[in-house]
């Protein structure tokens, strides 16, 4: 087997090795089936068991109540940006409240503006999205159709420690980059969704968890694929779902349940990993400058800058020589972004920490 490096990509991102091994082992033929997951009908009993198991694992991990539907959709998180206003925008007096704490919230609001009246409740643009609002900063409309926010902004590395309060207005959350990384109280949400390719599986499937009473808002006139009600009624089998991606998501959630030991254990490990890197930033005497303010620091995407572009380049190169890849930050933030999702081993983060300390000491 080719050597695996420590890959800090923001997504598609590292997957757990036992998952890759199992997928590889069973790629020629699923045990007892005699055909690959790539070759079987989405209407077969085998696939039905797989998609049911994936849903069951998610329900177990996140304690998803029965009055919430779990959907497996295609089109990525970006399609959901549009599906949310199309389906849920008919509630209340129809205005759409958006809390914008980074690029992904901004893009979602731009899509929503094509379908409804967006009310920007808060926007962190003035400080390049380095912070979170306080609850008292949020001027929420009690008549809004929903309140939208992004729990973890992948590019800027800012993460809400807990959800904003939205009163009786359904709370909608893009949890793409911190899904399954910590427990969430699903009851607080009208809709919670995540593309899989960071913490839950490969690209190609997006999980939408939504309170079933909100399905009544989905109008029959919507294009079928864009209608949440149809996907809920058909258990995500209205058309051919991304069968391979759902299968891998089932394996990842099984890994979380059995190898990791559940979401609380995962959070412990994620805290431990993030601490290693934030400590290196804070101990560097200003050599590394964290992008996010301390109380908004992400456990998933650690963003920081070095004193110059030359040093950033040298850091990226030096890290690569040590087998630490994909560390370059997004151009809108610059510097470095280390994405340390669930499947990034502690050993990989320890190796990066060592390199950070050494690099700061030799280049100050
Ligand atoms: N939301 C967040 C928070 C993301 O990080 C991303 C992808 N990086 C998206 C949405 C878009 O996801 P997709 O490419 O699956 O549409």
Short mmCIF file of C-alpha atoms and ligand atoms in Angstrom, two decimals:
data_model
loop_
_atom_site.label_atom_id
_atom_site.label_comp_id
_atom_site.label_asym_id
_atom_site.label_seq_id
_atom_site.Cartn_x
_atom_site.Cartn_y
_atom_site.Cartn_z
CA UNK A 1 0.00 0.00 0.00
CA UNK A 2 1.21 3.55 -0.72
CA UNK A 3 2.27 5.48 2.33
CA UNK A 4 -0.42 7.70 3.85
CA UNK A 5 0.53 11.25 4.83
CA UNK A 6 -1.17 13.43 7.42
CA UNK A 7 -3.66 15.31 5.29
CA UNK A 8 -5.04 18.54 6.78
CA UNK A 9 -7.39 19.24 3.86
CA UNK A 10 -10.55 21.24 4.61
CA UNK A 11 -12.63 18.83 2.53
CA UNK A 12 -12.97 16.34 1.05
CA UNK A 13 -10.91 15.36 4.02
CA UNK A 14 -9.21 12.50 5.80
CA UNK A 15 -11.35 9.41 6.49
CA UNK A 16 -10.80 6.87 9.28
CA UNK A 17 -8.37 4.16 8.17
CA UNK A 18 -10.59 1.27 9.32
CA UNK A 19 -13.34 2.69 7.09
CA UNK A 20 -11.06 2.86 4.06
CA UNK A 21 -9.83 -0.66 4.77
CA UNK A 22 -13.35 -2.08 5.05
CA UNK A 23 -14.54 -0.27 1.91
CA UNK A 24 -11.50 -1.54 0.03
CA UNK A 25 -11.89 -5.10 1.29
CA UNK A 26 -15.55 -5.24 0.30
CA UNK A 27 -15.29 -3.32 -2.94
CA UNK A 28 -15.18 -6.42 -5.13
CA UNK A 29 -18.06 -8.09 -3.33
CA UNK A 30 -20.04 -7.25 -0.22
CA UNK A 31 -19.99 -10.24 2.16
CA UNK A 32 -22.77 -12.66 1.26
CA UNK A 33 -23.89 -10.57 -1.72
CA UNK A 34 -21.41 -11.44 -4.45
CA UNK A 35 -21.46 -7.94 -5.94
CA UNK A 36 -19.85 -4.62 -5.13
CA UNK A 37 -21.66 -1.77 -3.41
CA UNK A 38 -21.04 0.02 -6.73
CA UNK A 39 -23.07 -2.57 -8.61
CA UNK A 40 -26.23 -3.18 -6.63
CA UNK A 41 -29.66 -1.62 -7.07
CA UNK A 42 -30.71 1.12 -4.71
CA UNK A 43 -33.99 -0.85 -4.49
CA UNK A 44 -32.23 -4.03 -3.30
CA UNK A 45 -32.65 -5.35 0.22
CA UNK A 46 -28.88 -5.00 0.67
CA UNK A 47 -28.90 -1.28 -0.03
CA UNK A 48 -32.08 -0.76 1.95
CA UNK A 49 -30.30 -2.30 4.95
CA UNK A 50 -27.31 0.00 4.37
CA UNK A 51 -29.31 3.24 4.18
CA UNK A 52 -31.44 2.20 7.17
CA UNK A 53 -28.27 1.40 9.12
CA UNK A 54 -26.77 4.79 8.19
CA UNK A 55 -29.90 6.53 9.45
CA UNK A 56 -30.01 4.39 12.59
CA UNK A 57 -26.36 5.18 13.36
CA UNK A 58 -26.97 8.92 12.96
CA UNK A 59 -30.08 8.74 15.13
CA UNK A 60 -28.11 6.87 17.80
CA UNK A 61 -25.08 9.18 17.71
CA UNK A 62 -27.07 12.41 17.86
CA UNK A 63 -30.16 11.16 19.74
CA UNK A 64 -32.35 12.38 16.87
CA UNK A 65 -35.99 12.32 18.00
CA UNK A 66 -38.66 10.46 15.99
CA UNK A 67 -40.38 13.65 14.95
CA UNK A 68 -37.32 14.56 12.88
CA UNK A 69 -36.71 13.22 9.37
CA UNK A 70 -33.20 12.28 8.23
CA UNK A 71 -32.57 12.80 4.50
CA UNK A 72 -29.63 11.78 2.32
CA UNK A 73 -29.44 14.20 -0.60
CA UNK A 74 -27.18 15.05 -3.50
CA UNK A 75 -26.11 18.46 -4.73
CA UNK A 76 -23.90 19.25 -1.75
CA UNK A 77 -24.48 21.84 0.92
CA UNK A 78 -24.80 24.45 -1.79
CA UNK A 79 -27.99 22.94 -3.14
CA UNK A 80 -29.41 23.02 0.38
CA UNK A 81 -28.61 26.78 0.44
CA UNK A 82 -31.41 27.06 -2.16
CA UNK A 83 -33.70 24.31 -0.87
CA UNK A 84 -34.01 25.97 2.53
CA UNK A 85 -35.60 29.24 1.33
CA UNK A 86 -37.61 27.37 -1.32
CA UNK A 87 -39.10 24.98 1.22
CA UNK A 88 -39.10 26.82 4.54
CA UNK A 89 -39.44 30.40 3.28
CA UNK A 90 -43.22 30.21 3.35
CA UNK A 91 -43.41 30.31 7.16
CA UNK A 92 -44.10 33.37 9.31
CA UNK A 93 -44.30 36.55 7.32
CA UNK A 94 -41.72 35.12 4.96
CA UNK A 95 -38.59 37.11 5.82
CA UNK A 96 -35.40 35.11 6.17
CA UNK A 97 -33.02 35.96 9.04
CA UNK A 98 -29.32 35.26 8.37
CA UNK A 99 -26.49 35.48 10.90
CA UNK A 100 -23.32 35.81 8.83
CA UNK A 101 -20.12 34.76 10.58
CA UNK A 102 -18.07 33.77 7.53
CA UNK A 103 -17.95 32.98 3.83
CA UNK A 104 -20.40 30.07 3.89
CA UNK A 105 -23.09 32.07 5.64
CA UNK A 106 -22.57 34.85 3.13
CA UNK A 107 -22.92 32.47 0.16
CA UNK A 108 -26.05 30.91 1.67
CA UNK A 109 -27.63 34.33 2.15
CA UNK A 110 -26.85 35.23 -1.47
CA UNK A 111 -28.71 32.15 -2.66
CA UNK A 112 -31.63 32.77 -0.30
CA UNK A 113 -32.01 36.33 -1.64
CA UNK A 114 -33.05 34.78 -4.98
CA UNK A 115 -36.14 33.31 -3.30
CA UNK A 116 -37.09 35.64 -0.47
CA UNK A 117 -36.39 38.76 1.53
CA UNK A 118 -33.16 38.22 3.44
CA UNK A 119 -32.65 40.13 6.64
CA UNK A 120 -28.99 40.14 7.69
CA UNK A 121 -29.20 39.94 11.44
CA UNK A 122 -25.46 40.25 11.99
CA UNK A 123 -22.45 40.30 9.66
CA UNK A 124 -18.84 39.91 10.75
CA UNK A 125 -17.42 41.15 7.46
CA UNK A 126 -15.97 44.38 8.94
CA UNK A 127 -13.36 42.36 10.87
CA UNK A 128 -12.90 39.68 8.18
CA UNK A 129 -15.07 37.23 10.11
CA UNK A 130 -12.78 36.77 13.08
CA UNK A 131 -15.50 36.74 15.74
CA UNK A 132 -18.99 35.68 16.75
CA UNK A 133 -21.92 37.85 17.76
CA UNK A 134 -23.25 37.95 21.29
CA UNK A 135 -26.89 37.00 21.65
CA UNK A 136 -27.68 40.66 22.45
CA UNK A 137 -26.21 41.69 19.05
CA UNK A 138 -28.86 39.67 17.23
CA UNK A 139 -31.93 41.65 16.31
CA UNK A 140 -34.10 38.71 15.40
CA UNK A 141 -37.52 39.10 13.83
CA UNK A 142 -40.08 37.02 15.78
CA UNK A 143 -42.11 36.72 12.57
CA UNK A 144 -39.25 35.45 10.38
CA UNK A 145 -39.68 32.17 8.48
CA UNK A 146 -36.45 30.89 10.03
CA UNK A 147 -33.10 31.98 11.49
CA UNK A 148 -30.04 30.66 9.65
CA UNK A 149 -26.48 30.34 10.91
CA UNK A 150 -23.30 28.32 10.29
CA UNK A 151 -22.06 26.50 13.40
CA UNK A 152 -18.47 26.33 12.12
CA UNK A 153 -17.12 28.57 9.38
CA UNK A 154 -14.63 26.34 7.60
CA UNK A 155 -12.61 29.10 5.92
CA UNK A 156 -12.25 31.51 8.83
CA UNK A 157 -12.15 28.90 11.61
CA UNK A 158 -14.81 30.43 13.86
CA UNK A 159 -17.21 28.12 15.67
CA UNK A 160 -20.21 28.73 17.91
CA UNK A 161 -19.79 27.00 21.29
CA UNK A 162 -23.59 26.78 21.56
CA UNK A 163 -26.46 27.64 19.30
CA UNK A 164 -27.98 31.14 19.18
CA UNK A 165 -31.45 31.35 20.72
CA UNK A 166 -34.16 31.90 18.09
CA UNK A 167 -37.29 31.84 20.25
CA UNK A 168 -40.22 30.27 18.41
CA UNK A 169 -38.66 30.82 14.99
CA UNK A 170 -37.15 27.59 13.59
CA UNK A 171 -33.38 27.57 13.84
CA UNK A 172 -31.58 26.38 10.69
CA UNK A 173 -27.93 25.37 10.86
CA UNK A 174 -25.24 24.58 8.33
CA UNK A 175 -23.10 22.18 10.36
CA UNK A 176 -21.10 20.98 7.35
CA UNK A 177 -17.71 21.28 9.00
CA UNK A 178 -18.48 20.28 12.58
CA UNK A 179 -21.17 17.64 12.09
CA UNK A 180 -20.63 14.62 14.38
CA UNK A 181 -17.67 16.31 16.06
CA UNK A 182 -19.60 17.08 19.26
CA UNK A 183 -23.05 16.42 20.71
CA UNK A 184 -25.90 18.67 19.59
CA UNK A 185 -29.36 19.02 21.03
CA UNK A 186 -31.33 18.36 17.84
CA UNK A 187 -34.52 19.59 19.53
CA UNK A 188 -33.21 23.13 19.34
CA UNK A 189 -33.26 23.01 15.54
CA UNK A 190 -35.86 23.20 12.87
CA UNK A 191 -33.27 21.97 10.38
CA UNK A 192 -29.64 20.92 10.73
CA UNK A 193 -27.62 19.83 7.72
CA UNK A 194 -24.12 18.93 6.62
CA UNK A 195 -22.33 17.84 3.49
CA UNK A 196 -20.51 14.62 4.30
CA UNK A 197 -17.05 15.30 2.94
CA UNK A 198 -15.48 16.64 6.14
CA UNK A 199 -16.59 14.50 9.06
CA UNK A 200 -19.16 12.05 7.79
CA UNK A 201 -17.95 10.44 4.59
CA UNK A 202 -16.95 11.19 1.00
CA UNK A 203 -18.31 13.93 -1.25
CA UNK A 204 -21.65 13.16 -2.86
CA UNK A 205 -24.09 12.99 0.02
CA UNK A 206 -25.54 15.69 2.24
CA UNK A 207 -27.45 14.88 5.42
CA UNK A 208 -30.51 16.98 6.26
CA UNK A 209 -32.18 16.52 9.64
CA UNK A 210 -35.47 18.39 9.89
CA UNK A 211 -38.48 18.63 12.16
CA UNK A 212 -41.33 16.88 10.41
CA UNK A 213 -43.95 19.58 11.02
CA UNK A 214 -41.87 21.92 8.82
CA UNK A 215 -42.44 19.61 5.84
CA UNK A 216 -45.92 21.11 5.54
CA UNK A 217 -44.21 24.25 4.21
CA UNK A 218 -42.86 22.45 1.12
CA UNK A 219 -45.15 23.46 -1.71
CA UNK A 220 -46.23 20.96 -4.40
CA UNK A 221 -45.15 23.38 -7.11
CA UNK A 222 -41.47 22.92 -6.22
CA UNK A 223 -39.36 20.83 -8.60
CA UNK A 224 -39.52 17.29 -7.21
CA UNK A 225 -35.87 16.93 -6.33
CA UNK A 226 -35.91 20.24 -4.45
CA UNK A 227 -38.90 19.30 -2.30
CA UNK A 228 -38.01 18.10 1.22
CA UNK A 229 -41.45 16.49 1.63
CA UNK A 230 -40.88 14.15 -1.31
CA UNK A 231 -37.50 13.00 0.03
CA UNK A 232 -38.99 12.43 3.48
CA UNK A 233 -41.97 10.49 2.09
CA UNK A 234 -39.69 8.35 -0.08
CA UNK A 235 -36.98 7.84 2.58
CA UNK A 236 -34.37 9.44 0.28
CA UNK A 237 -35.13 6.85 -2.42
CA UNK A 238 -37.27 9.01 -4.72
CA UNK A 239 -34.48 8.77 -7.25
CA UNK A 240 -31.19 6.88 -7.15
CA UNK A 241 -29.29 8.14 -4.10
CA UNK A 242 -25.47 8.31 -4.03
CA UNK A 243 -25.23 4.70 -2.96
CA UNK A 244 -21.47 4.52 -2.44
CA UNK A 245 -21.38 7.75 -0.41
CA UNK A 246 -24.24 6.53 1.80
CA UNK A 247 -22.40 3.23 2.30
CA UNK A 248 -19.21 5.00 3.40
CA UNK A 249 -21.21 7.30 5.67
CA UNK A 250 -22.68 4.17 7.25
CA UNK A 251 -19.14 2.88 7.86
CA UNK A 252 -17.96 6.21 9.30
CA UNK A 253 -20.89 6.38 11.71
CA UNK A 254 -20.26 2.75 12.70
CA UNK A 255 -16.61 3.69 13.38
CA UNK A 256 -17.78 6.57 15.57
CA UNK A 257 -20.08 4.30 17.54
CA UNK A 258 -17.81 1.30 17.95
CA UNK A 259 -14.16 2.34 17.55
CA UNK A 260 -14.39 5.85 19.02
CA UNK A 261 -17.15 5.07 21.50
CA UNK A 262 -19.64 7.82 20.65
CA UNK A 263 -19.84 11.55 20.21
CA UNK A 264 -18.76 12.53 23.73
CA UNK A 265 -15.54 10.58 23.28
CA UNK A 266 -15.08 12.19 19.87
CA UNK A 267 -15.44 15.66 21.38
CA UNK A 268 -12.83 14.85 24.03
CA UNK A 269 -10.37 13.82 21.32
CA UNK A 270 -11.21 16.87 19.19
CA UNK A 271 -10.61 19.20 22.16
CA UNK A 272 -7.29 17.53 22.84
CA UNK A 273 -6.18 17.99 19.22
CA UNK A 274 -7.27 21.63 18.96
CA UNK A 275 -5.58 22.47 22.27
CA UNK A 276 -2.23 21.25 20.94
CA UNK A 277 -2.34 23.74 18.07
CA UNK A 278 -3.84 26.73 19.89
CA UNK A 279 -1.22 26.29 22.62
CA UNK A 280 1.49 26.47 19.98
CA UNK A 281 -0.03 29.70 18.62
CA UNK A 282 -0.36 31.26 22.08
CA UNK A 283 3.14 30.21 23.16
CA UNK A 284 4.81 31.60 20.04
CA UNK A 285 5.11 35.16 21.34
CA UNK A 286 3.15 36.54 18.38
CA UNK A 287 5.04 34.61 15.70
CA UNK A 288 1.79 32.82 14.90
CA UNK A 289 -1.27 35.07 14.92
CA UNK A 290 -4.56 33.21 15.26
CA UNK A 291 -7.30 34.51 12.95
CA UNK A 292 -10.28 33.76 15.19
CA UNK A 293 -10.73 35.57 18.47
CA UNK A 294 -10.21 33.22 21.39
CA UNK A 295 -13.84 32.67 22.35
CA UNK A 296 -14.76 31.79 18.76
CA UNK A 297 -11.92 29.40 18.00
CA UNK A 298 -12.88 26.36 15.98
CA UNK A 299 -12.05 22.83 17.11
CA UNK A 300 -12.10 21.76 13.45
CA UNK A 301 -10.27 24.40 11.38
CA UNK A 302 -7.33 26.11 13.07
CA UNK A 303 -6.44 29.29 11.18
CA UNK A 304 -3.34 31.42 11.78
CA UNK A 305 -0.91 33.68 9.97
CA UNK A 306 2.87 33.94 10.01
CA UNK A 307 4.85 37.22 9.91
CA UNK A 308 5.28 37.16 6.10
CA UNK A 309 4.17 35.41 2.92
CA UNK A 310 7.72 34.07 2.51
CA UNK A 311 7.60 32.42 5.93
CA UNK A 312 4.14 31.02 5.19
CA UNK A 313 5.46 29.44 2.01
CA UNK A 314 8.49 28.08 3.86
CA UNK A 315 6.20 26.65 6.56
CA UNK A 316 3.99 24.90 4.01
CA UNK A 317 7.05 23.47 2.28
CA UNK A 318 8.75 22.35 5.49
CA UNK A 319 5.55 20.72 6.72
CA UNK A 320 5.16 18.87 3.44
CA UNK A 321 8.68 17.47 3.75
CA UNK A 322 7.58 16.00 7.08
CA UNK A 323 4.48 14.41 5.59
CA UNK A 324 2.04 17.11 6.74
CA UNK A 325 0.01 18.26 3.72
CA UNK A 326 -2.75 20.63 2.64
CA UNK A 327 -2.01 23.30 5.22
CA UNK A 328 -2.24 26.42 3.07
CA UNK A 329 -5.00 28.77 4.25
CA UNK A 330 -7.84 29.98 2.06
CA UNK A 331 -6.83 33.05 0.05
CA UNK A 332 -9.42 35.25 1.81
CA UNK A 333 -7.74 34.66 5.18
CA UNK A 334 -4.17 33.83 4.13
CA UNK A 335 -1.66 32.02 6.31
CA UNK A 336 -2.29 28.47 7.41
CA UNK A 337 -5.41 26.42 7.97
CA UNK A 338 -5.08 23.08 9.70
CA UNK A 339 -8.31 21.12 9.38
CA UNK A 340 -8.35 18.55 12.15
CA UNK A 341 -11.63 16.73 11.64
CA UNK A 342 -12.72 13.60 13.51
CA UNK A 343 -10.58 11.22 11.46
CA UNK A 344 -7.32 13.17 11.85
CA UNK A 345 -5.31 11.07 14.33
CA UNK A 346 -3.92 12.72 17.46
CA UNK A 347 -0.48 11.60 16.24
CA UNK A 348 -0.85 13.77 13.12
CA UNK A 349 -1.67 16.84 15.19
CA UNK A 350 1.21 16.10 17.57
CA UNK A 351 3.54 15.98 14.61
CA UNK A 352 2.23 19.33 13.35
CA UNK A 353 2.58 20.81 16.84
CA UNK A 354 6.20 19.71 17.00
CA UNK A 355 6.85 21.27 13.62
CA UNK A 356 5.16 24.53 14.61
CA UNK A 357 7.29 24.86 17.75
CA UNK A 358 10.46 24.05 15.88
CA UNK A 359 9.63 26.40 12.98
CA UNK A 360 8.87 29.32 15.29
CA UNK A 361 12.08 28.74 17.26
CA UNK A 362 14.27 28.66 14.17
CA UNK A 363 12.65 31.54 12.28
CA UNK A 364 12.09 34.16 14.99
N1 LIG B 1 -20.97 25.04 4.09
C1 LIG B 1 -19.79 24.89 4.70
C2 LIG B 1 -19.66 25.29 6.15
C3 LIG B 1 -18.71 24.37 3.99
O1 LIG B 1 -17.52 24.23 4.59
C4 LIG B 1 -18.88 24.00 2.65
C5 LIG B 1 -17.78 23.38 1.81
N2 LIG B 1 -16.50 23.65 2.14
C6 LIG B 1 -20.12 24.20 2.05
C7 LIG B 1 -21.14 24.70 2.81
C8 LIG B 1 -20.37 23.83 0.60
O2 LIG B 1 -20.46 22.46 0.48
P1 LIG B 1 -20.63 21.73 -0.94
O3 LIG B 1 -19.36 21.90 -1.66
O4 LIG B 1 -20.94 20.31 -0.56
O5 LIG B 1 -21.78 22.39 -1.64
#
